[in-house]
């Protein structure tokens, strides 16, 4: 046993780095997670109900390169993340968002969680346009992959191998599905995952340096890069 300020602990536990929680984040409700789920549900019912995507609102919100480049519909980089093609699509994404949001938002705080989510969403849109700028893309899966990537970084920062946990298995399983199933935006998933990993690393560095503003600055920089990259890819 090893003596520590909180009592005697086993050597393995004493070697682990414990993240300091602020009173504002401990036990906080996943408000942003719930808000995003409600927004996706409302948009789903408004655009297609249970009959598949259709209508002017749907066509004005989904992501595709020509509309972004020639029509200057830049909002599609964000709005496409709130559209879903059917009950299974939205149900699967919202289930993963609920699980990951309840894991990450109380730990990160609602502000940083929101910054993570929307940065990953933009990175996912960037990845989707890089792989296929002419295809129509919808869904929150790019942002959800970003949450998985950030969760993996968080586990690694605590000295835990993410690929020996459910998070690692979830990432591998969903990546396999991305390549096996048809009509899946591989670029969106990989782009979101990379964005989430980079944000997770930035958050860890900000915590280690005790510079919380650095986390938001990193999200802003990554978002700008993702948007500029998406616009360039849309015109290719």
PDB file of C-alpha atoms in Angstrom:
ATOM      1  CA  UNK A   1       0.000   0.000   0.000  1.00  0.00           C
ATOM      2  CA  UNK A   2       1.105   3.569  -0.719  1.00  0.00           C
ATOM      3  CA  UNK A   3       0.374   6.554   1.563  1.00  0.00           C
ATOM      4  CA  UNK A   4      -1.420   9.396  -0.258  1.00  0.00           C
ATOM      5  CA  UNK A   5      -3.173  12.621   0.891  1.00  0.00           C
ATOM      6  CA  UNK A   6      -6.489  10.745   0.770  1.00  0.00           C
ATOM      7  CA  UNK A   7      -5.300   7.671   2.653  1.00  0.00           C
ATOM      8  CA  UNK A   8      -3.641   4.366   1.842  1.00  0.00           C
ATOM      9  CA  UNK A   9      -4.029   3.206  -1.738  1.00  0.00           C
ATOM     10  CA  UNK A  10      -2.723   0.273  -3.746  1.00  0.00           C
ATOM     11  CA  UNK A  11       0.280   1.038  -6.000  1.00  0.00           C
ATOM     12  CA  UNK A  12      -1.817   0.806  -9.180  1.00  0.00           C
ATOM     13  CA  UNK A  13      -4.433   3.255  -7.874  1.00  0.00           C
ATOM     14  CA  UNK A  14      -1.820   5.630  -6.484  1.00  0.00           C
ATOM     15  CA  UNK A  15      -0.117   5.799  -9.901  1.00  0.00           C
ATOM     16  CA  UNK A  16      -3.296   6.881 -11.668  1.00  0.00           C
ATOM     17  CA  UNK A  17      -3.786  10.573 -12.353  1.00  0.00           C
ATOM     18  CA  UNK A  18      -7.080  11.815 -10.979  1.00  0.00           C
ATOM     19  CA  UNK A  19      -8.681  14.699 -12.854  1.00  0.00           C
ATOM     20  CA  UNK A  20      -9.744  17.582 -10.611  1.00  0.00           C
ATOM     21  CA  UNK A  21     -13.449  18.347 -10.974  1.00  0.00           C
ATOM     22  CA  UNK A  22     -14.900  21.820 -10.544  1.00  0.00           C
ATOM     23  CA  UNK A  23     -18.039  22.230  -8.448  1.00  0.00           C
ATOM     24  CA  UNK A  24     -19.781  23.533 -11.549  1.00  0.00           C
ATOM     25  CA  UNK A  25     -19.253  20.242 -13.381  1.00  0.00           C
ATOM     26  CA  UNK A  26     -19.567  17.595 -10.687  1.00  0.00           C
ATOM     27  CA  UNK A  27     -22.972  15.949 -10.892  1.00  0.00           C
ATOM     28  CA  UNK A  28     -24.151  18.333 -13.626  1.00  0.00           C
ATOM     29  CA  UNK A  29     -27.034  17.288 -15.840  1.00  0.00           C
ATOM     30  CA  UNK A  30     -26.326  16.469 -19.514  1.00  0.00           C
ATOM     31  CA  UNK A  31     -28.366  19.456 -20.698  1.00  0.00           C
ATOM     32  CA  UNK A  32     -26.564  19.894 -24.016  1.00  0.00           C
ATOM     33  CA  UNK A  33     -26.955  16.187 -24.799  1.00  0.00           C
ATOM     34  CA  UNK A  34     -30.687  16.328 -24.120  1.00  0.00           C
ATOM     35  CA  UNK A  35     -31.017  19.543 -26.132  1.00  0.00           C
ATOM     36  CA  UNK A  36     -29.305  18.028 -29.182  1.00  0.00           C
ATOM     37  CA  UNK A  37     -31.470  14.906 -29.004  1.00  0.00           C
ATOM     38  CA  UNK A  38     -34.640  17.017 -28.810  1.00  0.00           C
ATOM     39  CA  UNK A  39     -33.475  19.174 -31.729  1.00  0.00           C
ATOM     40  CA  UNK A  40     -32.761  16.106 -33.866  1.00  0.00           C
ATOM     41  CA  UNK A  41     -36.147  14.605 -33.003  1.00  0.00           C
ATOM     42  CA  UNK A  42     -37.998  17.825 -33.870  1.00  0.00           C
ATOM     43  CA  UNK A  43     -36.148  18.195 -37.178  1.00  0.00           C
ATOM     44  CA  UNK A  44     -36.779  14.533 -37.970  1.00  0.00           C
ATOM     45  CA  UNK A  45     -40.525  14.873 -37.469  1.00  0.00           C
ATOM     46  CA  UNK A  46     -40.600  18.181 -39.351  1.00  0.00           C
ATOM     47  CA  UNK A  47     -38.708  16.866 -42.389  1.00  0.00           C
ATOM     48  CA  UNK A  48     -39.798  13.294 -42.906  1.00  0.00           C
ATOM     49  CA  UNK A  49     -41.835  11.808 -40.049  1.00  0.00           C
ATOM     50  CA  UNK A  50     -41.522   8.078 -40.590  1.00  0.00           C
ATOM     51  CA  UNK A  51     -41.743   8.041 -44.381  1.00  0.00           C
ATOM     52  CA  UNK A  52     -38.224   8.982 -45.470  1.00  0.00           C
ATOM     53  CA  UNK A  53     -36.629  12.317 -46.277  1.00  0.00           C
ATOM     54  CA  UNK A  54     -38.675  14.599 -48.513  1.00  0.00           C
ATOM     55  CA  UNK A  55     -39.959  18.138 -48.833  1.00  0.00           C
ATOM     56  CA  UNK A  56     -38.360  21.531 -49.295  1.00  0.00           C
ATOM     57  CA  UNK A  57     -37.031  21.745 -45.730  1.00  0.00           C
ATOM     58  CA  UNK A  58     -35.154  18.467 -46.214  1.00  0.00           C
ATOM     59  CA  UNK A  59     -33.622  19.565 -49.515  1.00  0.00           C
ATOM     60  CA  UNK A  60     -32.591  22.894 -47.988  1.00  0.00           C
ATOM     61  CA  UNK A  61     -30.713  21.297 -45.083  1.00  0.00           C
ATOM     62  CA  UNK A  62     -28.811  18.201 -46.261  1.00  0.00           C
ATOM     63  CA  UNK A  63     -25.113  18.372 -47.162  1.00  0.00           C
ATOM     64  CA  UNK A  64     -23.800  18.187 -50.703  1.00  0.00           C
ATOM     65  CA  UNK A  65     -20.905  19.887 -52.425  1.00  0.00           C
ATOM     66  CA  UNK A  66     -22.656  21.698 -55.296  1.00  0.00           C
ATOM     67  CA  UNK A  67     -25.143  23.479 -53.033  1.00  0.00           C
ATOM     68  CA  UNK A  68     -22.378  24.491 -50.627  1.00  0.00           C
ATOM     69  CA  UNK A  69     -20.021  25.668 -53.375  1.00  0.00           C
ATOM     70  CA  UNK A  70     -22.311  27.148 -56.048  1.00  0.00           C
ATOM     71  CA  UNK A  71     -25.320  27.984 -53.895  1.00  0.00           C
ATOM     72  CA  UNK A  72     -23.258  29.257 -50.940  1.00  0.00           C
ATOM     73  CA  UNK A  73     -25.460  27.211 -48.588  1.00  0.00           C
ATOM     74  CA  UNK A  74     -22.818  27.142 -45.879  1.00  0.00           C
ATOM     75  CA  UNK A  75     -25.342  26.334 -43.163  1.00  0.00           C
ATOM     76  CA  UNK A  76     -25.583  22.814 -44.584  1.00  0.00           C
ATOM     77  CA  UNK A  77     -22.284  21.977 -42.871  1.00  0.00           C
ATOM     78  CA  UNK A  78     -24.196  22.143 -39.565  1.00  0.00           C
ATOM     79  CA  UNK A  79     -27.842  21.476 -40.405  1.00  0.00           C
ATOM     80  CA  UNK A  80     -27.054  18.170 -42.112  1.00  0.00           C
ATOM     81  CA  UNK A  81     -25.997  16.855 -38.695  1.00  0.00           C
ATOM     82  CA  UNK A  82     -29.575  17.217 -37.458  1.00  0.00           C
ATOM     83  CA  UNK A  83     -31.203  15.362 -40.372  1.00  0.00           C
ATOM     84  CA  UNK A  84     -31.779  11.599 -40.403  1.00  0.00           C
ATOM     85  CA  UNK A  85     -33.075   9.324 -43.116  1.00  0.00           C
ATOM     86  CA  UNK A  86     -35.311   7.064 -41.044  1.00  0.00           C
ATOM     87  CA  UNK A  87     -36.277   5.743 -37.599  1.00  0.00           C
ATOM     88  CA  UNK A  88     -33.365   3.286 -37.399  1.00  0.00           C
ATOM     89  CA  UNK A  89     -30.868   5.958 -38.438  1.00  0.00           C
ATOM     90  CA  UNK A  90     -31.961   8.514 -35.858  1.00  0.00           C
ATOM     91  CA  UNK A  91     -32.599   5.880 -33.188  1.00  0.00           C
ATOM     92  CA  UNK A  92     -29.088   4.426 -33.415  1.00  0.00           C
ATOM     93  CA  UNK A  93     -27.384   7.843 -33.443  1.00  0.00           C
ATOM     94  CA  UNK A  94     -29.456   9.232 -30.574  1.00  0.00           C
ATOM     95  CA  UNK A  95     -28.862   6.121 -28.479  1.00  0.00           C
ATOM     96  CA  UNK A  96     -25.086   6.480 -28.867  1.00  0.00           C
ATOM     97  CA  UNK A  97     -25.322  10.222 -28.233  1.00  0.00           C
ATOM     98  CA  UNK A  98     -27.244   9.584 -25.014  1.00  0.00           C
ATOM     99  CA  UNK A  99     -24.690   7.037 -23.775  1.00  0.00           C
ATOM    100  CA  UNK A 100     -21.631   9.104 -24.689  1.00  0.00           C
ATOM    101  CA  UNK A 101     -23.182  12.394 -23.587  1.00  0.00           C
ATOM    102  CA  UNK A 102     -23.965  11.040 -20.133  1.00  0.00           C
ATOM    103  CA  UNK A 103     -20.358   9.880 -19.920  1.00  0.00           C
ATOM    104  CA  UNK A 104     -18.620  13.013 -21.196  1.00  0.00           C
ATOM    105  CA  UNK A 105     -20.777  16.056 -20.478  1.00  0.00           C
ATOM    106  CA  UNK A 106     -20.702  15.806 -16.649  1.00  0.00           C
ATOM    107  CA  UNK A 107     -16.930  15.328 -16.848  1.00  0.00           C
ATOM    108  CA  UNK A 108     -16.129  18.065 -19.360  1.00  0.00           C
ATOM    109  CA  UNK A 109     -18.851  20.512 -18.455  1.00  0.00           C
ATOM    110  CA  UNK A 110     -21.658  21.572 -20.782  1.00  0.00           C
ATOM    111  CA  UNK A 111     -19.673  24.353 -22.458  1.00  0.00           C
ATOM    112  CA  UNK A 112     -16.730  22.197 -23.466  1.00  0.00           C
ATOM    113  CA  UNK A 113     -19.017  19.321 -24.414  1.00  0.00           C
ATOM    114  CA  UNK A 114     -20.934  21.590 -26.804  1.00  0.00           C
ATOM    115  CA  UNK A 115     -17.655  22.853 -28.274  1.00  0.00           C
ATOM    116  CA  UNK A 116     -16.490  19.258 -28.756  1.00  0.00           C
ATOM    117  CA  UNK A 117     -19.753  18.168 -30.375  1.00  0.00           C
ATOM    118  CA  UNK A 118     -19.984  20.959 -32.934  1.00  0.00           C
ATOM    119  CA  UNK A 119     -16.283  20.844 -33.763  1.00  0.00           C
ATOM    120  CA  UNK A 120     -16.588  17.120 -34.475  1.00  0.00           C
ATOM    121  CA  UNK A 121     -19.751  17.777 -36.506  1.00  0.00           C
ATOM    122  CA  UNK A 122     -17.869  20.247 -38.741  1.00  0.00           C
ATOM    123  CA  UNK A 123     -14.908  17.868 -39.052  1.00  0.00           C
ATOM    124  CA  UNK A 124     -17.346  15.151 -40.098  1.00  0.00           C
ATOM    125  CA  UNK A 125     -18.827  17.415 -42.785  1.00  0.00           C
ATOM    126  CA  UNK A 126     -15.285  18.159 -43.984  1.00  0.00           C
ATOM    127  CA  UNK A 127     -14.485  14.449 -44.207  1.00  0.00           C
ATOM    128  CA  UNK A 128     -17.730  13.667 -46.041  1.00  0.00           C
ATOM    129  CA  UNK A 129     -17.053  16.298 -48.719  1.00  0.00           C
ATOM    130  CA  UNK A 130     -13.427  15.216 -49.120  1.00  0.00           C
ATOM    131  CA  UNK A 131     -14.424  11.614 -49.862  1.00  0.00           C
ATOM    132  CA  UNK A 132     -17.462  12.399 -52.039  1.00  0.00           C
ATOM    133  CA  UNK A 133     -18.419  16.048 -52.570  1.00  0.00           C
ATOM    134  CA  UNK A 134     -21.372  15.142 -54.827  1.00  0.00           C
ATOM    135  CA  UNK A 135     -23.253  12.792 -52.512  1.00  0.00           C
ATOM    136  CA  UNK A 136     -26.070  13.878 -50.188  1.00  0.00           C
ATOM    137  CA  UNK A 137     -25.056  13.395 -46.558  1.00  0.00           C
ATOM    138  CA  UNK A 138     -27.178  13.541 -43.402  1.00  0.00           C
ATOM    139  CA  UNK A 139     -26.884  12.369 -39.812  1.00  0.00           C
ATOM    140  CA  UNK A 140     -25.240  13.064 -36.477  1.00  0.00           C
ATOM    141  CA  UNK A 141     -22.871  10.125 -36.790  1.00  0.00           C
ATOM    142  CA  UNK A 142     -19.825  12.288 -37.580  1.00  0.00           C
ATOM    143  CA  UNK A 143     -20.301  14.198 -34.329  1.00  0.00           C
ATOM    144  CA  UNK A 144     -21.021  10.955 -32.456  1.00  0.00           C
ATOM    145  CA  UNK A 145     -17.768   9.481 -33.772  1.00  0.00           C
ATOM    146  CA  UNK A 146     -16.074  12.608 -32.455  1.00  0.00           C
ATOM    147  CA  UNK A 147     -17.476  11.897 -28.993  1.00  0.00           C
ATOM    148  CA  UNK A 148     -16.070   8.368 -29.201  1.00  0.00           C
ATOM    149  CA  UNK A 149     -12.662   9.720 -30.156  1.00  0.00           C
ATOM    150  CA  UNK A 150     -12.659  12.226 -27.298  1.00  0.00           C
ATOM    151  CA  UNK A 151     -13.763   9.518 -24.855  1.00  0.00           C
ATOM    152  CA  UNK A 152     -10.856   7.328 -25.998  1.00  0.00           C
ATOM    153  CA  UNK A 153      -8.402  10.187 -25.373  1.00  0.00           C
ATOM    154  CA  UNK A 154      -9.946  10.805 -21.952  1.00  0.00           C
ATOM    155  CA  UNK A 155      -9.446   7.147 -21.024  1.00  0.00           C
ATOM    156  CA  UNK A 156      -5.872   7.192 -22.294  1.00  0.00           C
ATOM    157  CA  UNK A 157      -5.130  10.305 -20.215  1.00  0.00           C
ATOM    158  CA  UNK A 158      -6.267   8.373 -17.145  1.00  0.00           C
ATOM    159  CA  UNK A 159      -3.838   5.549 -17.936  1.00  0.00           C
ATOM    160  CA  UNK A 160      -6.511   3.235 -19.356  1.00  0.00           C
ATOM    161  CA  UNK A 161      -6.119   1.513 -22.724  1.00  0.00           C
ATOM    162  CA  UNK A 162      -9.351   2.490 -24.549  1.00  0.00           C
ATOM    163  CA  UNK A 163      -9.190  -0.624 -26.718  1.00  0.00           C
ATOM    164  CA  UNK A 164      -9.584  -2.743 -23.610  1.00  0.00           C
ATOM    165  CA  UNK A 165     -12.856  -0.986 -22.809  1.00  0.00           C
ATOM    166  CA  UNK A 166     -16.309  -0.711 -24.365  1.00  0.00           C
ATOM    167  CA  UNK A 167     -15.314   2.582 -26.008  1.00  0.00           C
ATOM    168  CA  UNK A 168     -12.567   0.931 -28.030  1.00  0.00           C
ATOM    169  CA  UNK A 169     -14.874  -1.872 -29.090  1.00  0.00           C
ATOM    170  CA  UNK A 170     -17.537   0.672 -30.037  1.00  0.00           C
ATOM    171  CA  UNK A 171     -15.097   2.570 -32.251  1.00  0.00           C
ATOM    172  CA  UNK A 172     -13.859  -0.581 -34.004  1.00  0.00           C
ATOM    173  CA  UNK A 173     -17.382  -1.974 -34.445  1.00  0.00           C
ATOM    174  CA  UNK A 174     -18.725   1.236 -35.960  1.00  0.00           C
ATOM    175  CA  UNK A 175     -15.718   1.694 -38.228  1.00  0.00           C
ATOM    176  CA  UNK A 176     -16.230  -1.821 -39.566  1.00  0.00           C
ATOM    177  CA  UNK A 177     -19.896  -1.060 -40.206  1.00  0.00           C
ATOM    178  CA  UNK A 178     -18.869   2.120 -42.026  1.00  0.00           C
ATOM    179  CA  UNK A 179     -16.921   0.099 -44.591  1.00  0.00           C
ATOM    180  CA  UNK A 180     -19.264  -2.896 -44.780  1.00  0.00           C
ATOM    181  CA  UNK A 181     -22.681  -1.263 -45.072  1.00  0.00           C
ATOM    182  CA  UNK A 182     -23.762   0.711 -48.109  1.00  0.00           C
ATOM    183  CA  UNK A 183     -24.982   4.316 -48.065  1.00  0.00           C
ATOM    184  CA  UNK A 184     -22.663   5.129 -45.152  1.00  0.00           C
ATOM    185  CA  UNK A 185     -20.512   8.265 -45.152  1.00  0.00           C
ATOM    186  CA  UNK A 186     -17.093   6.790 -44.435  1.00  0.00           C
ATOM    187  CA  UNK A 187     -15.497  10.216 -44.765  1.00  0.00           C
ATOM    188  CA  UNK A 188     -17.967  11.738 -42.337  1.00  0.00           C
ATOM    189  CA  UNK A 189     -17.284   9.073 -39.734  1.00  0.00           C
ATOM    190  CA  UNK A 190     -13.504   9.210 -40.036  1.00  0.00           C
ATOM    191  CA  UNK A 191     -13.470  13.010 -40.172  1.00  0.00           C
ATOM    192  CA  UNK A 192     -15.585  13.234 -37.024  1.00  0.00           C
ATOM    193  CA  UNK A 193     -13.424  10.669 -35.249  1.00  0.00           C
ATOM    194  CA  UNK A 194     -10.207  12.535 -36.077  1.00  0.00           C
ATOM    195  CA  UNK A 195     -11.780  15.814 -34.980  1.00  0.00           C
ATOM    196  CA  UNK A 196     -12.894  14.316 -31.675  1.00  0.00           C
ATOM    197  CA  UNK A 197      -9.445  12.866 -30.987  1.00  0.00           C
ATOM    198  CA  UNK A 198      -7.780  16.227 -31.672  1.00  0.00           C
ATOM    199  CA  UNK A 199     -10.249  18.049 -29.427  1.00  0.00           C
ATOM    200  CA  UNK A 200      -9.719  15.450 -26.704  1.00  0.00           C
ATOM    201  CA  UNK A 201      -5.947  15.971 -26.884  1.00  0.00           C
ATOM    202  CA  UNK A 202      -6.442  19.746 -26.717  1.00  0.00           C
ATOM    203  CA  UNK A 203      -8.680  19.394 -23.662  1.00  0.00           C
ATOM    204  CA  UNK A 204      -6.086  17.216 -21.944  1.00  0.00           C
ATOM    205  CA  UNK A 205      -3.306  19.716 -22.667  1.00  0.00           C
ATOM    206  CA  UNK A 206      -5.485  22.591 -21.436  1.00  0.00           C
ATOM    207  CA  UNK A 207      -6.169  20.736 -18.189  1.00  0.00           C
ATOM    208  CA  UNK A 208      -2.514  19.873 -17.645  1.00  0.00           C
ATOM    209  CA  UNK A 209      -1.444  23.472 -18.257  1.00  0.00           C
ATOM    210  CA  UNK A 210      -4.383  24.831 -16.238  1.00  0.00           C
ATOM    211  CA  UNK A 211      -5.363  27.010 -19.184  1.00  0.00           C
ATOM    212  CA  UNK A 212      -9.086  26.307 -19.748  1.00  0.00           C
ATOM    213  CA  UNK A 213      -9.351  28.922 -22.504  1.00  0.00           C
ATOM    214  CA  UNK A 214      -6.926  26.837 -24.572  1.00  0.00           C
ATOM    215  CA  UNK A 215      -9.603  24.163 -24.994  1.00  0.00           C
ATOM    216  CA  UNK A 216     -12.025  26.618 -26.596  1.00  0.00           C
ATOM    217  CA  UNK A 217      -9.296  28.159 -28.736  1.00  0.00           C
ATOM    218  CA  UNK A 218      -8.379  24.703 -30.074  1.00  0.00           C
ATOM    219  CA  UNK A 219     -12.036  24.015 -30.946  1.00  0.00           C
ATOM    220  CA  UNK A 220     -12.261  27.369 -32.750  1.00  0.00           C
ATOM    221  CA  UNK A 221      -9.098  26.714 -34.755  1.00  0.00           C
ATOM    222  CA  UNK A 222     -10.166  23.176 -35.683  1.00  0.00           C
ATOM    223  CA  UNK A 223     -13.624  24.408 -36.674  1.00  0.00           C
ATOM    224  CA  UNK A 224     -12.175  27.104 -38.932  1.00  0.00           C
ATOM    225  CA  UNK A 225      -9.864  24.555 -40.566  1.00  0.00           C
ATOM    226  CA  UNK A 226     -12.774  22.142 -41.050  1.00  0.00           C
ATOM    227  CA  UNK A 227     -15.022  24.802 -42.611  1.00  0.00           C
ATOM    228  CA  UNK A 228     -12.323  26.103 -44.950  1.00  0.00           C
ATOM    229  CA  UNK A 229     -11.393  22.546 -45.911  1.00  0.00           C
ATOM    230  CA  UNK A 230     -15.055  21.660 -46.515  1.00  0.00           C
ATOM    231  CA  UNK A 231     -15.557  24.682 -48.753  1.00  0.00           C
ATOM    232  CA  UNK A 232     -12.452  23.774 -50.741  1.00  0.00           C
ATOM    233  CA  UNK A 233     -13.567  20.147 -51.051  1.00  0.00           C
ATOM    234  CA  UNK A 234     -17.084  21.192 -52.099  1.00  0.00           C
ATOM    235  CA  UNK A 235     -15.673  23.021 -55.105  1.00  0.00           C
ATOM    236  CA  UNK A 236     -13.403  20.178 -56.230  1.00  0.00           C
TER     237      UNK A 236
END
